PDB file of C-alpha atoms in Angstrom:
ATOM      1  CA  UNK Y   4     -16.932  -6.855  14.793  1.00 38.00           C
ATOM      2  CA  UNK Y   5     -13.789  -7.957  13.650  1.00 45.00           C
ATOM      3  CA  UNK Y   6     -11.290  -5.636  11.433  1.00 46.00           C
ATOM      4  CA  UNK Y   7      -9.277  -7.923   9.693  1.00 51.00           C
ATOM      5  CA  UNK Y   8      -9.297  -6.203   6.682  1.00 71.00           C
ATOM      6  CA  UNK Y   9      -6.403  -3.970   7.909  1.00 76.00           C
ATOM      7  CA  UNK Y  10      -3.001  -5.359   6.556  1.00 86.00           C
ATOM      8  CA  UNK Y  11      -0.917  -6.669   9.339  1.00 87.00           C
ATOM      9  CA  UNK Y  12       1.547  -9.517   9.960  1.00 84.00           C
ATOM     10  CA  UNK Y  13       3.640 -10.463  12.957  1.00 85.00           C
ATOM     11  CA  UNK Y  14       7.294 -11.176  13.441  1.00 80.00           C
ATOM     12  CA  UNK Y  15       8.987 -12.818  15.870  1.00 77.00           C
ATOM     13  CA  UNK Y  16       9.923 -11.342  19.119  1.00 73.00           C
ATOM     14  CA  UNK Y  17      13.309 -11.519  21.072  1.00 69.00           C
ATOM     15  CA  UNK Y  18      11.462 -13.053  23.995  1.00 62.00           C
ATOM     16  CA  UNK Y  19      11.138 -17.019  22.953  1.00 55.00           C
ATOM     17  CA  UNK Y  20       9.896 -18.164  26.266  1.00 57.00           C
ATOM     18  CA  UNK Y  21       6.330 -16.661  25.723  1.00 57.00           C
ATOM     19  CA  UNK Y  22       3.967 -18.130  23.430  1.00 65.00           C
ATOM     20  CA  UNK Y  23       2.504 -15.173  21.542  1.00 70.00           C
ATOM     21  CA  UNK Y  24       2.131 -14.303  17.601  1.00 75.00           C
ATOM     22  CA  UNK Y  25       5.294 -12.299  17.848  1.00 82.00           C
ATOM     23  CA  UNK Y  26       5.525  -8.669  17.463  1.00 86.00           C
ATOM     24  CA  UNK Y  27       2.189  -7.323  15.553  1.00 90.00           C
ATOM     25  CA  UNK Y  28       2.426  -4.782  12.396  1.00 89.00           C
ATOM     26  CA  UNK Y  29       0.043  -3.228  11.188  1.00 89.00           C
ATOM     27  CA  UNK Y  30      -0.611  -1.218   7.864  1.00 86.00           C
ATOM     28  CA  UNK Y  31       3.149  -0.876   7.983  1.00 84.00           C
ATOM     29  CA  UNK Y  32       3.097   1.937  10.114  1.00 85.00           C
ATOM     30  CA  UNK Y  33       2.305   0.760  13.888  1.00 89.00           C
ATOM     31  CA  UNK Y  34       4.302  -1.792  15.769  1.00 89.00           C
ATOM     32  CA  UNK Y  35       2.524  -3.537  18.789  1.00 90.00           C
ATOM     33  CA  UNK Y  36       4.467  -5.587  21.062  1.00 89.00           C
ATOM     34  CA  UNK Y  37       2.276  -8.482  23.146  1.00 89.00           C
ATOM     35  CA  UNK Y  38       1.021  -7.306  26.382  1.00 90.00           C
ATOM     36  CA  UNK Y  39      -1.092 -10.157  28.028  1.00 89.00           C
ATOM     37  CA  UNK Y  40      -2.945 -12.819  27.267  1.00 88.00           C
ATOM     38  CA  UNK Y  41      -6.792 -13.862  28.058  1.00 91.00           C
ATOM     39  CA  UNK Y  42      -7.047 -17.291  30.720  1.00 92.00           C
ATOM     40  CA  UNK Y  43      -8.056 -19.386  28.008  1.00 91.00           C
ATOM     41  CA  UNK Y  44      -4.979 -18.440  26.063  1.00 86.00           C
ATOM     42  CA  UNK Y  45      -7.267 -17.726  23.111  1.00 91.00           C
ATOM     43  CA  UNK Y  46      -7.336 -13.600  22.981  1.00 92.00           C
ATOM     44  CA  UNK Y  47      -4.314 -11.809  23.234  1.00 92.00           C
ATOM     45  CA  UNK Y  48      -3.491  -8.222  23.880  1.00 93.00           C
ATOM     46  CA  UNK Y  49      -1.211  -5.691  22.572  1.00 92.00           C
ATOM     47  CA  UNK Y  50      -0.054  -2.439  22.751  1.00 90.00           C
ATOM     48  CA  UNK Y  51       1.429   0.078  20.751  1.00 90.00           C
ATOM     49  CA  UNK Y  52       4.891   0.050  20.916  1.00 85.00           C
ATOM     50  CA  UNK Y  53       5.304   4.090  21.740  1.00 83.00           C
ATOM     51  CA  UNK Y  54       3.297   3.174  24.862  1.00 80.00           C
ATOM     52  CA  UNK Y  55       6.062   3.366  27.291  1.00 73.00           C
ATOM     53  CA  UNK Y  56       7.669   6.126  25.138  1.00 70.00           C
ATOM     54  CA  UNK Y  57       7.084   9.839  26.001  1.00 68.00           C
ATOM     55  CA  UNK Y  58       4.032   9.478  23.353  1.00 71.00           C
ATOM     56  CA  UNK Y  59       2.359   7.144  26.080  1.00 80.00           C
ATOM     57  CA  UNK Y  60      -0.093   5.952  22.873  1.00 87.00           C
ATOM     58  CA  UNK Y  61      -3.218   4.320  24.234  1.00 89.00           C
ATOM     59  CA  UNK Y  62      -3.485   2.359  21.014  1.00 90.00           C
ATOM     60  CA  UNK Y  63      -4.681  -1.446  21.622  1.00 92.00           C
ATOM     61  CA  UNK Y  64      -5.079  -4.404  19.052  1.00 93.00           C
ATOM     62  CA  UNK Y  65      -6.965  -7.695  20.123  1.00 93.00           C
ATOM     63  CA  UNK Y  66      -5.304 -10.988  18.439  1.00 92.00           C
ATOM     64  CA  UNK Y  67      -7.134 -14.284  18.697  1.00 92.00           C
ATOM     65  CA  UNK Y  68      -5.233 -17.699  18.421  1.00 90.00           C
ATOM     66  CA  UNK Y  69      -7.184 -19.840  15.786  1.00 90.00           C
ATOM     67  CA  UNK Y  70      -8.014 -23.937  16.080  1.00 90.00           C
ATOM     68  CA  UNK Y  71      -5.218 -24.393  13.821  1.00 92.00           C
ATOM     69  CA  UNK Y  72      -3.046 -21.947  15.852  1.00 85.00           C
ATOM     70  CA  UNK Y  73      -2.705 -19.438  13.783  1.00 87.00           C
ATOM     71  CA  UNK Y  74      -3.180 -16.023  14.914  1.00 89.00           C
ATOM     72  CA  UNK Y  75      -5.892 -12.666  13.279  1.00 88.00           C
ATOM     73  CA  UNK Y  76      -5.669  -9.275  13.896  1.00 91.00           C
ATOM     74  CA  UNK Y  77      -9.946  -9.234  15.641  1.00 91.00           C
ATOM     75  CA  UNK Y  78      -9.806  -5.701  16.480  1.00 88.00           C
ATOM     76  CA  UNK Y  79      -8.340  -2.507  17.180  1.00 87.00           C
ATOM     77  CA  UNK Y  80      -8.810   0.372  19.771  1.00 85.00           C
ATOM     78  CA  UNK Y  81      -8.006   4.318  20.250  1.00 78.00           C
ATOM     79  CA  UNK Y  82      -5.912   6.378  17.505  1.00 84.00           C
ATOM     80  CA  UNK Y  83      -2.484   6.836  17.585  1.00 84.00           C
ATOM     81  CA  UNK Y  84      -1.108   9.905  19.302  1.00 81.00           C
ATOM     82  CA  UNK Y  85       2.245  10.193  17.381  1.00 79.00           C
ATOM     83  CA  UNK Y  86       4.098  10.312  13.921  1.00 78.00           C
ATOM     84  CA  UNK Y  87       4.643   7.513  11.685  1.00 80.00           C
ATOM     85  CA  UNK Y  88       8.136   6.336  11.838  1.00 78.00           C
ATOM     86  CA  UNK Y  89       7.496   4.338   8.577  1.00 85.00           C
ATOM     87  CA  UNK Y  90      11.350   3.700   8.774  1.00 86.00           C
ATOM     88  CA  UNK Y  91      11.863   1.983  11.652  1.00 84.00           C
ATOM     89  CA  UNK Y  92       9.186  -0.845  10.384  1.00 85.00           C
ATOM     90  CA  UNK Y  93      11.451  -0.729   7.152  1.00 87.00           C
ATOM     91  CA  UNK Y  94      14.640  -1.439   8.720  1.00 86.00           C
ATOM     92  CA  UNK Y  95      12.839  -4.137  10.940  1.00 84.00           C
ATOM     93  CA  UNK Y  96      12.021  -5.950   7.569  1.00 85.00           C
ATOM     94  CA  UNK Y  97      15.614  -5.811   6.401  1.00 89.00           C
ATOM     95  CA  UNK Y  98      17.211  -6.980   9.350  1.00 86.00           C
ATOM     96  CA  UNK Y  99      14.796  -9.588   8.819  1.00 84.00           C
ATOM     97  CA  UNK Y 100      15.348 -10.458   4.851  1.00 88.00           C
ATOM     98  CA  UNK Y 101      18.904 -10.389   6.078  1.00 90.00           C
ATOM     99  CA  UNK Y 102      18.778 -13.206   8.932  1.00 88.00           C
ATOM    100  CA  UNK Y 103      16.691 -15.479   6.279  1.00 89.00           C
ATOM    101  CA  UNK Y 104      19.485 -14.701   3.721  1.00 92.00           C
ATOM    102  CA  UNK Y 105      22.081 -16.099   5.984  1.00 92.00           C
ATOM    103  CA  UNK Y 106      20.016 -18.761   7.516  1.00 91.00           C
ATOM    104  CA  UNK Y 107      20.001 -20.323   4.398  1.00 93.00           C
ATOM    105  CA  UNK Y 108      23.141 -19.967   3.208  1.00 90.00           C
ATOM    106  CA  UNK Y 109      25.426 -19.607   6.522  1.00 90.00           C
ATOM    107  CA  UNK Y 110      29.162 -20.447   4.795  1.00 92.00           C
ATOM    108  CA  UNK Y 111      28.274 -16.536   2.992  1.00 90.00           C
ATOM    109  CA  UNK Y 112      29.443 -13.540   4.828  1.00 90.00           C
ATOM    110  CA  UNK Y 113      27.177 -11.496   6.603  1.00 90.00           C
ATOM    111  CA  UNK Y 114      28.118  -8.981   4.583  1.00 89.00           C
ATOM    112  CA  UNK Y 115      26.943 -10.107   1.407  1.00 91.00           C
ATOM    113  CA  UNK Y 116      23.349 -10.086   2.719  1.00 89.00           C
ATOM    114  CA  UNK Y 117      23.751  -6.295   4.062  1.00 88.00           C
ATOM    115  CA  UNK Y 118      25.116  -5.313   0.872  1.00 90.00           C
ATOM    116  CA  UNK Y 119      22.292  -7.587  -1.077  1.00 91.00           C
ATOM    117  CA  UNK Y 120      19.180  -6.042   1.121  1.00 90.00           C
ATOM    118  CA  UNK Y 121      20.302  -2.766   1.068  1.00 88.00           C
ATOM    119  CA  UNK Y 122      20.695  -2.584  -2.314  1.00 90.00           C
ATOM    120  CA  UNK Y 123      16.754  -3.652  -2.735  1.00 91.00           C
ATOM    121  CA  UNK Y 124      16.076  -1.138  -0.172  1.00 89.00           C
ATOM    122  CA  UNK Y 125      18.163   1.571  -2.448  1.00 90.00           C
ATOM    123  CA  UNK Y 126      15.966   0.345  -5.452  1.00 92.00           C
ATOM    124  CA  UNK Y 127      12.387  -0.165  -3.853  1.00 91.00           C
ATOM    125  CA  UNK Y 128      12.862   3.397  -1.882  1.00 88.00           C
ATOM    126  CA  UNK Y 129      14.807   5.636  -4.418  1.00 88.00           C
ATOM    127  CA  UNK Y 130      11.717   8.061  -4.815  1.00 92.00           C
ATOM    128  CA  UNK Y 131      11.812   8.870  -0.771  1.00 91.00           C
ATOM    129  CA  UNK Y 132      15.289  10.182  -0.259  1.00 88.00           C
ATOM    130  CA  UNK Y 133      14.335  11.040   2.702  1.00 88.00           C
ATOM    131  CA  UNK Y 134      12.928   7.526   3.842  1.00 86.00           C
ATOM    132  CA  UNK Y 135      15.360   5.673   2.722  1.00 87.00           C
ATOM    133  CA  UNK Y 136      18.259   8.234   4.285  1.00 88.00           C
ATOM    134  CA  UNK Y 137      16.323   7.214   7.862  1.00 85.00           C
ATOM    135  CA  UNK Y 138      16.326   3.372   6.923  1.00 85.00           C
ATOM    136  CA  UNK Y 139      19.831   3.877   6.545  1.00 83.00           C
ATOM    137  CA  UNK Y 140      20.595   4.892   9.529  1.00 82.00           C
ATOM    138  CA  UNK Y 141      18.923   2.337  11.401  1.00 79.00           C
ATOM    139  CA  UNK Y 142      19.912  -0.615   9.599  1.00 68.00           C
ATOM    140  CA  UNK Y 143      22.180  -3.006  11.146  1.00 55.00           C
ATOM    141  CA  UNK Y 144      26.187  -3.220  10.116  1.00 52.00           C
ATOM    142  CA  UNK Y 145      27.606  -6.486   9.314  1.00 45.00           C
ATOM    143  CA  UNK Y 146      29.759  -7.783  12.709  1.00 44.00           C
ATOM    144  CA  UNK Y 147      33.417  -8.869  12.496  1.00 41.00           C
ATOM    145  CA  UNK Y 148      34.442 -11.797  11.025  1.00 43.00           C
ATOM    146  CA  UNK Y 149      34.722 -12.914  14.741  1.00 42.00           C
ATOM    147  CA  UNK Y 150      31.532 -12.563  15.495  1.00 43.00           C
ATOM    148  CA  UNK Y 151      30.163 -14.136  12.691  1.00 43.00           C
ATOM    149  CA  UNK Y 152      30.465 -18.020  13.947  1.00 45.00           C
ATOM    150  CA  UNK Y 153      29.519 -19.885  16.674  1.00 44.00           C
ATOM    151  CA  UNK Y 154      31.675 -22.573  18.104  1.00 41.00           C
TER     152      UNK Y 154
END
């Protein structure tokens, strides 16, 4: 029985060459990164990402590909065996709202779209100190002007 009434979404990965959903997220708490697909190429698998960390999590999610190639979260297997780093997923997003921001407008500094996402993240977060301290930290910092454009 399917559990797609869990909120998810995917992202894309760093790894182009495979044909996957992208990097799976789900109740903005647990990342799963793609692990394997099935020889029809219509069920995928993945894991939790604290797999391979020293939490080993045996946390699974099935994916299947759609007719219209979309992708849905079928099901999901085992309980996590670690914390919540509910920042991490955060700071994922915002690096994210930040590429779109300067995919669209690309002639802007980097830096504009830092400063512009973080301060949403300073709004949307203000009652979690806490939270938002550890977003902080893993947020991304704008890259010299040098390393802003591609010739």
């Amino acid at each position: 029985m399917a559990t797609s009434k869990q909120e998810y979404y995917f992202y894309p990965g760093k790894r182009s060459k495979h044909r996957n959903a992208g990097i799976l997220v789900i109740e903005g708490k647990f990342k799963f990164l793609f692990n394997r697909r099935s020889k029809d190429g219509v069920k995928l698998e993945y894991i939790c990402a604290q797999a391979q960390a020293h939490f080993g999590c045996k946390a699974r999610a099935r994916v299947v590909k759609r007719e219209d190639g979309s992708y849905f979260l079928f099901n999901t297997t085992q309980e996590h065996n670690h914390f919540v780093f509910k920042a991490a997923i955060i700071a994922e997003e915002l690096k994210m709202k930040m590429a779109e921001i300067v995919e669209k407008n690309p002639v802007e500094p980097v830096a504009d779209a830092v400063e512009k996402v973080t301060l949403e993240a300073k709004e949307d977060y203000q009652d979690d100190p806490i939270l938002l301290k550890d977003i902080a930290k893993l947020q991304i910092k704008p890259k010299s002007k040098s390393n802003q454009t591609k010739n």
